[in-house]
Coordinates of C-alpha atoms in Angstrom, one line a residue:
M1 CA 3.7 12.3 -11.6
G2 CA 4.3 16.0 -11.7
T3 CA 2.3 17.3 -8.7
E4 CA 3.5 18.3 -5.2
E5 CA 0.2 17.4 -3.6
R6 CA -0.2 14.0 -2.1
M7 CA -2.6 12.1 -4.4
R8 CA -5.6 10.0 -3.3
Q9 CA -7.1 7.3 -5.5
P10 CA -10.6 6.2 -4.6
A11 CA -11.5 2.6 -5.1
I12 CA -14.3 1.8 -7.6
D13 CA -16.8 -1.0 -7.3
V14 CA -19.7 -2.9 -6.2
A15 CA -19.7 -3.9 -2.6
H16 CA -18.8 -2.4 0.7
G17 CA -17.1 -4.0 3.6
A18 CA -16.9 -3.2 7.3
T19 CA -14.7 -0.2 6.6
G20 CA -17.4 1.4 4.4
E21 CA -15.0 1.6 1.5
P22 CA -15.8 0.2 -2.0
R23 CA -14.3 -3.2 -2.8
I24 CA -13.7 -5.4 -5.8
E25 CA -14.2 -9.1 -5.9
G26 CA -10.9 -10.4 -7.3
I27 CA -10.1 -13.8 -8.6
V28 CA -6.5 -15.2 -8.4
D29 CA -5.3 -15.6 -12.0
R30 CA -1.7 -16.8 -11.3
V31 CA 0.5 -17.7 -8.3
E32 CA 4.2 -18.0 -9.0
R33 CA 7.3 -18.3 -6.8
V34 CA 9.6 -15.4 -7.7
A35 CA 12.2 -15.9 -4.9
D36 CA 12.9 -17.9 -1.9
R37 CA 9.9 -17.4 0.4
V38 CA 8.3 -14.9 -2.0
V39 CA 5.3 -15.5 -4.2
A40 CA 3.7 -13.2 -6.7
V41 CA 0.0 -13.2 -7.0
T42 CA -1.9 -11.8 -10.0
W43 CA -5.5 -10.9 -9.7
R44 CA -8.3 -10.0 -12.2
A45 CA -11.8 -8.8 -11.5
A46 CA -14.2 -11.7 -11.0
D47 CA -16.7 -10.0 -13.3
G48 CA -14.3 -9.4 -16.1
R49 CA -14.3 -5.6 -15.9
E50 CA -11.2 -3.4 -15.9
L51 CA -9.6 -2.8 -12.6
P52 CA -9.2 0.7 -11.2
P53 CA -6.1 2.6 -12.4
W54 CA -3.1 3.0 -10.2
T55 CA 0.3 4.7 -10.2
P56 CA 3.7 3.5 -9.1
G57 CA 3.9 3.2 -5.3
A58 CA 0.3 2.3 -4.8
H59 CA -1.0 -0.5 -2.6
I60 CA -4.2 -2.5 -2.3
D61 CA -6.1 -4.0 0.5
V62 CA -6.5 -7.8 0.4
E63 CA -9.2 -9.3 2.7
L64 CA -7.7 -12.7 3.3
A65 CA -10.3 -13.8 5.8
P66 CA -13.1 -12.0 7.7
G67 CA -11.3 -9.4 9.8
L68 CA -7.9 -10.2 8.3
V69 CA -7.1 -7.4 5.9
R70 CA -3.5 -6.7 4.7
Q71 CA -2.0 -4.1 2.5
Y72 CA 0.4 -5.0 -0.3
S73 CA 2.2 -2.9 -2.9
L74 CA 1.3 -3.3 -6.5
C75 CA 4.3 -4.4 -8.6
G76 CA 2.8 -5.0 -12.0
D77 CA 2.3 -2.7 -15.0
P78 CA 0.0 0.3 -14.4
A79 CA -0.9 0.3 -18.1
D80 CA -2.5 -3.1 -17.8
L81 CA -5.9 -2.6 -16.2
S82 CA -6.9 -6.3 -16.6
R83 CA -4.5 -7.4 -13.9
W84 CA -3.1 -6.4 -10.5
R85 CA 0.1 -8.1 -9.2
I86 CA 1.5 -8.2 -5.7
A87 CA 4.5 -10.1 -4.2
V88 CA 4.6 -11.2 -0.6
L89 CA 7.4 -12.6 1.6
R90 CA 6.3 -15.5 3.8
E91 CA 6.8 -14.6 7.4
P92 CA 6.0 -17.6 9.6
E93 CA 6.5 -15.5 12.8
G94 CA 4.2 -12.7 11.5
R95 CA 0.5 -12.0 12.0
G96 CA -0.8 -14.6 9.6
G97 CA -1.4 -12.6 6.5
S98 CA 1.7 -13.7 4.5
C99 CA 1.1 -17.3 5.2
R100 CA -2.5 -17.0 3.9
V101 CA -1.3 -15.4 0.7
H102 CA 1.2 -18.2 0.2
D103 CA -1.7 -20.7 0.4
L104 CA -3.7 -19.0 -2.3
E105 CA -4.4 -21.0 -5.5
R106 CA -5.6 -20.1 -9.0
G107 CA -9.3 -19.4 -9.0
D108 CA -9.6 -18.3 -5.3
R109 CA -11.8 -15.3 -4.8
L110 CA -11.2 -12.6 -2.3
W111 CA -12.3 -9.0 -1.7
L112 CA -9.8 -6.3 -2.7
G113 CA -9.8 -2.6 -1.9
G114 CA -8.0 0.5 -3.2
P115 CA -5.7 1.3 -4.8
R116 CA -4.3 4.0 -2.6
N117 CA -0.9 5.8 -3.0
N118 CA 1.0 7.2 -0.1
F119 CA 4.4 6.6 -1.8
E120 CA 3.8 8.6 -5.0
L121 CA 6.5 8.9 -7.6
W122 CA 7.0 12.7 -8.2
S123 CA 8.3 14.1 -11.5
A124 CA 12.1 14.5 -11.6
S125 CA 14.9 14.4 -14.0
R126 CA 17.1 12.2 -11.7
Y127 CA 16.2 9.3 -9.3
V128 CA 18.1 7.1 -6.9
F129 CA 16.0 4.0 -6.0
I130 CA 17.1 1.9 -3.0
A131 CA 15.4 -1.4 -2.2
G132 CA 16.0 -4.0 0.5
G133 CA 14.4 -7.4 0.2
I134 CA 10.7 -7.4 -0.4
G135 CA 10.9 -3.6 -0.5
I136 CA 11.5 -4.0 -4.2
T137 CA 7.8 -4.4 -4.8
P138 CA 6.8 -0.7 -4.9
I139 CA 10.1 0.3 -6.5
L140 CA 9.7 -2.0 -9.5
P141 CA 6.9 0.0 -11.2
M142 CA 8.8 3.2 -10.3
V143 CA 11.8 2.0 -12.2
R144 CA 9.6 1.2 -15.2
A145 CA 8.0 4.7 -15.1
A146 CA 11.3 6.5 -14.7
D147 CA 12.9 4.6 -17.6
A148 CA 9.8 5.2 -19.8
A149 CA 10.0 8.9 -19.0
G150 CA 13.7 9.1 -20.1
A151 CA 14.8 10.1 -16.6
D152 CA 18.4 9.6 -15.3
W153 CA 18.0 6.8 -12.7
C154 CA 19.7 4.0 -10.9
L155 CA 18.6 1.2 -8.5
H156 CA 20.6 -0.2 -5.7
Y157 CA 18.9 -3.5 -4.6
G158 CA 20.1 -5.4 -1.5
G159 CA 19.0 -8.7 0.0
R160 CA 20.1 -11.5 2.2
D161 CA 21.2 -13.6 -0.7
R162 CA 20.5 -13.9 -4.4
R163 CA 17.9 -16.6 -4.0
S164 CA 15.8 -14.3 -1.7
M165 CA 15.7 -11.4 -4.1
A166 CA 12.6 -11.2 -6.2
F167 CA 12.4 -9.9 -9.8
V168 CA 16.2 -10.0 -10.4
D169 CA 15.6 -11.5 -13.8
E170 CA 13.0 -8.9 -14.6
L171 CA 15.4 -6.1 -13.7
A172 CA 18.2 -7.5 -15.8
R173 CA 16.8 -5.7 -18.9
Y174 CA 18.0 -2.4 -17.5
G175 CA 21.7 -3.4 -17.5
D176 CA 24.1 -1.5 -15.3
R177 CA 21.4 1.0 -14.1
V178 CA 20.6 -1.8 -11.6
A179 CA 23.1 -2.8 -9.0
V180 CA 22.1 -6.1 -7.4
R181 CA 23.9 -6.6 -4.1
P182 CA 23.3 -9.9 -2.2
Q183 CA 24.7 -9.4 1.3
D184 CA 26.3 -12.9 1.4
E185 CA 28.3 -12.1 -1.7
Q186 CA 29.1 -8.4 -1.4
G187 CA 28.1 -7.2 2.0
P188 CA 25.4 -4.7 2.9
L189 CA 24.5 -1.8 0.7
D190 CA 27.1 1.0 1.0
I191 CA 24.6 3.8 1.9
D192 CA 27.4 6.4 2.4
A193 CA 28.7 5.9 -1.1
I194 CA 25.2 5.8 -2.7
I195 CA 24.0 9.0 -1.1
G196 CA 27.4 10.6 -1.3
A197 CA 27.3 10.3 -5.1
T198 CA 23.8 11.8 -5.3
R199 CA 23.7 15.1 -7.2
P200 CA 21.5 18.0 -6.1
G201 CA 17.9 17.8 -7.3
T202 CA 17.8 14.0 -7.3
R203 CA 14.8 12.3 -5.7
V204 CA 15.7 9.4 -3.5
Y205 CA 13.1 6.6 -3.0
C206 CA 13.7 3.8 -0.5
C207 CA 11.7 0.9 0.8
G208 CA 12.9 -2.0 2.9
P209 CA 13.7 -3.1 6.4
E210 CA 13.7 -0.5 9.2
G211 CA 17.5 -0.6 9.5
L212 CA 17.9 0.3 5.8
L213 CA 15.4 3.1 6.1
A214 CA 17.0 4.5 9.2
A215 CA 20.4 4.5 7.5
V216 CA 19.1 6.2 4.4
T217 CA 17.2 8.8 6.4
E218 CA 20.3 9.6 8.4
R219 CA 22.5 10.0 5.3
C220 CA 19.9 12.2 3.6
A221 CA 19.5 14.6 6.5
A222 CA 21.1 17.4 4.4
L223 CA 18.7 17.0 1.5
P224 CA 15.5 19.1 1.3
P225 CA 12.7 16.9 3.0
R226 CA 10.8 16.6 -0.3
Y227 CA 13.6 14.9 -2.0
L228 CA 13.7 11.8 0.2
H229 CA 10.7 9.4 0.0
T230 CA 10.4 6.3 2.1
E231 CA 7.8 3.6 2.7
R232 CA 7.7 1.5 5.8
F233 CA 5.9 -1.7 6.5
R234 CA 4.6 -0.7 10.0
G235 CA 3.5 2.5 11.7
S236 CA 5.3 3.8 14.8
V237 CA 3.1 2.7 17.7
T238 CA 5.6 2.8 20.5
G239 CA 4.9 4.8 23.7
T240 CA 6.0 8.4 24.0
D241 CA 5.6 11.2 26.6
H242 CA 2.0 11.7 25.2
D243 CA 0.4 8.4 26.2
G244 CA -2.0 9.8 28.9
P245 CA -5.8 10.0 28.4
I246 CA -7.0 12.5 25.8
E247 CA -10.4 13.9 25.1
V248 CA -11.5 13.7 21.5
E249 CA -14.5 15.7 20.3
C250 CA -16.0 14.8 16.9
R251 CA -17.5 18.1 15.9
A252 CA -19.8 17.0 13.0
S253 CA -21.4 14.1 15.0
G254 CA -21.5 15.7 18.4
V255 CA -19.7 12.8 20.0
T256 CA -17.0 13.3 22.7
V257 CA -14.9 10.4 24.0
T258 CA -12.0 9.9 26.4
V259 CA -9.3 7.9 24.8
G260 CA -7.4 5.8 27.3
P261 CA -3.6 5.3 27.4
D262 CA -3.9 1.8 25.9
E263 CA -6.3 2.4 23.1
S264 CA -6.3 4.3 19.8
V265 CA -8.6 7.2 18.9
L266 CA -10.2 4.8 16.4
D267 CA -10.7 2.1 19.0
A268 CA -12.3 4.6 21.4
L269 CA -14.7 6.0 18.7
E270 CA -15.7 2.5 17.8
R271 CA -16.3 1.7 21.4
V272 CA -18.8 4.5 22.0
G273 CA -20.4 4.4 18.5
G274 CA -22.1 7.3 16.7
V275 CA -19.1 8.1 14.5
V276 CA -18.6 6.6 11.0
I277 CA -14.9 6.3 10.2
A278 CA -13.4 4.0 7.6
S279 CA -10.3 1.9 8.6
S280 CA -8.3 -0.9 7.1
C281 CA -4.7 -1.6 8.3
R282 CA -5.0 -0.3 11.8
D283 CA -1.2 0.0 11.7
G284 CA -0.6 3.5 10.4
V285 CA 0.4 2.5 6.9
C286 CA -2.7 2.8 4.6
G287 CA -4.2 6.2 5.2
T288 CA -7.8 5.0 5.2
C289 CA -8.7 6.4 8.7
E290 CA -7.4 9.9 8.1
A291 CA -9.3 12.6 9.9
T292 CA -9.2 16.4 9.7
V293 CA -7.9 18.1 12.9
L294 CA -9.9 21.3 13.8
D295 CA -8.2 21.9 17.2
G296 CA -5.3 20.4 19.2
V297 CA -1.9 19.1 18.2
P298 CA -1.6 15.5 16.9
D299 CA 1.2 13.1 18.0
H300 CA 1.8 11.5 14.6
R301 CA 2.8 7.8 14.7
D302 CA 1.8 6.8 11.1
V303 CA 4.1 6.3 8.1
V304 CA 1.8 8.0 5.7
L305 CA 2.2 11.7 6.2
S306 CA 5.2 13.7 5.0
E307 CA 7.2 15.8 7.4
E308 CA 5.5 18.9 6.0
E309 CA 2.0 17.4 6.6
R310 CA 3.0 16.3 10.1
A311 CA 4.2 19.9 10.9
A312 CA 1.0 21.3 9.5
G313 CA -1.0 19.2 12.0
D314 CA -4.3 19.5 10.2
V315 CA -4.8 15.8 9.6
M316 CA -4.1 12.6 11.5
M317 CA -4.4 8.8 11.2
T318 CA -6.7 7.8 14.0
C319 CA -5.6 4.2 14.1
V320 CA -2.2 4.9 15.7
S321 CA -1.7 8.7 16.3
R322 CA -2.6 10.4 19.5
A323 CA -2.2 14.0 20.8
R324 CA 0.4 16.3 22.3
T325 CA -2.4 18.2 23.8
S326 CA -5.0 17.0 26.3
R327 CA -7.8 17.6 23.8
L328 CA -8.4 17.1 20.1
V329 CA -11.3 18.3 17.9
L330 CA -11.8 16.3 14.8
D331 CA -14.0 16.9 11.8
L332 CA -15.9 13.7 12.2

């Protein structure tokens, strides 16, 4: 907390996976059901060492099977370096990661990567936290940090019903600072009222379904961009007017490739070889595949960069972003 520069937190350890990033062998210490269709999984390092430090908003990579890597927000206590905790909603119609997490048992060993933080909690005297469903996971340690710092804060937490809302009992300690709003009892969160009551200088943090994020973003349009912070579960990979072929030159490696309309820059570079670039989520959410842009204008489709960073155009996420110009030069 306390800096206006996006922070990066390198992983620390012993083995390297296909992405080239350091990884940690983790062992499942505890699996507990914390809500309907939500389990919390607590990890410790298999070799007994302390885990790398992290700050509220950080996520880790979990390699659930060869080639199946998913990112999950840390929702434990940053002061406890003996444990990492995540919470995952089971999505039977998803891509398989959540179901695999729900099948984990105590003693299972998996490779973990990170932590990384693209949803950093910046220093402020006042916060409004808004969480929808499983979006409570990155918000939970933020609440702890804000309270410990003596900040003025409140949390508005919505969900389908009370049984589906994780960590309600854990949040009860904060009394009326936390407003729990199950939709079947009280209707959806009143975003107009929440944002309308926000005083100047308050930082707003929101994580949850796309509909909630869109509503909060719309209502916060009058706020300075740096005062609204959101985290999405997926990147924006839908087609735009910039989906034609693009030429990408990798200046450092001397490789040039034509990226087709139906492939990412990352896919094209892996296809031709000769360029080393780390990747993980391949969905525009983790920031692993960031590349420096030397020339050209990126078409940003990630959910990692801030509006200021997008406007600067000097970095891009190669797994989802493309170009508004016919040619890009990257420092790769």
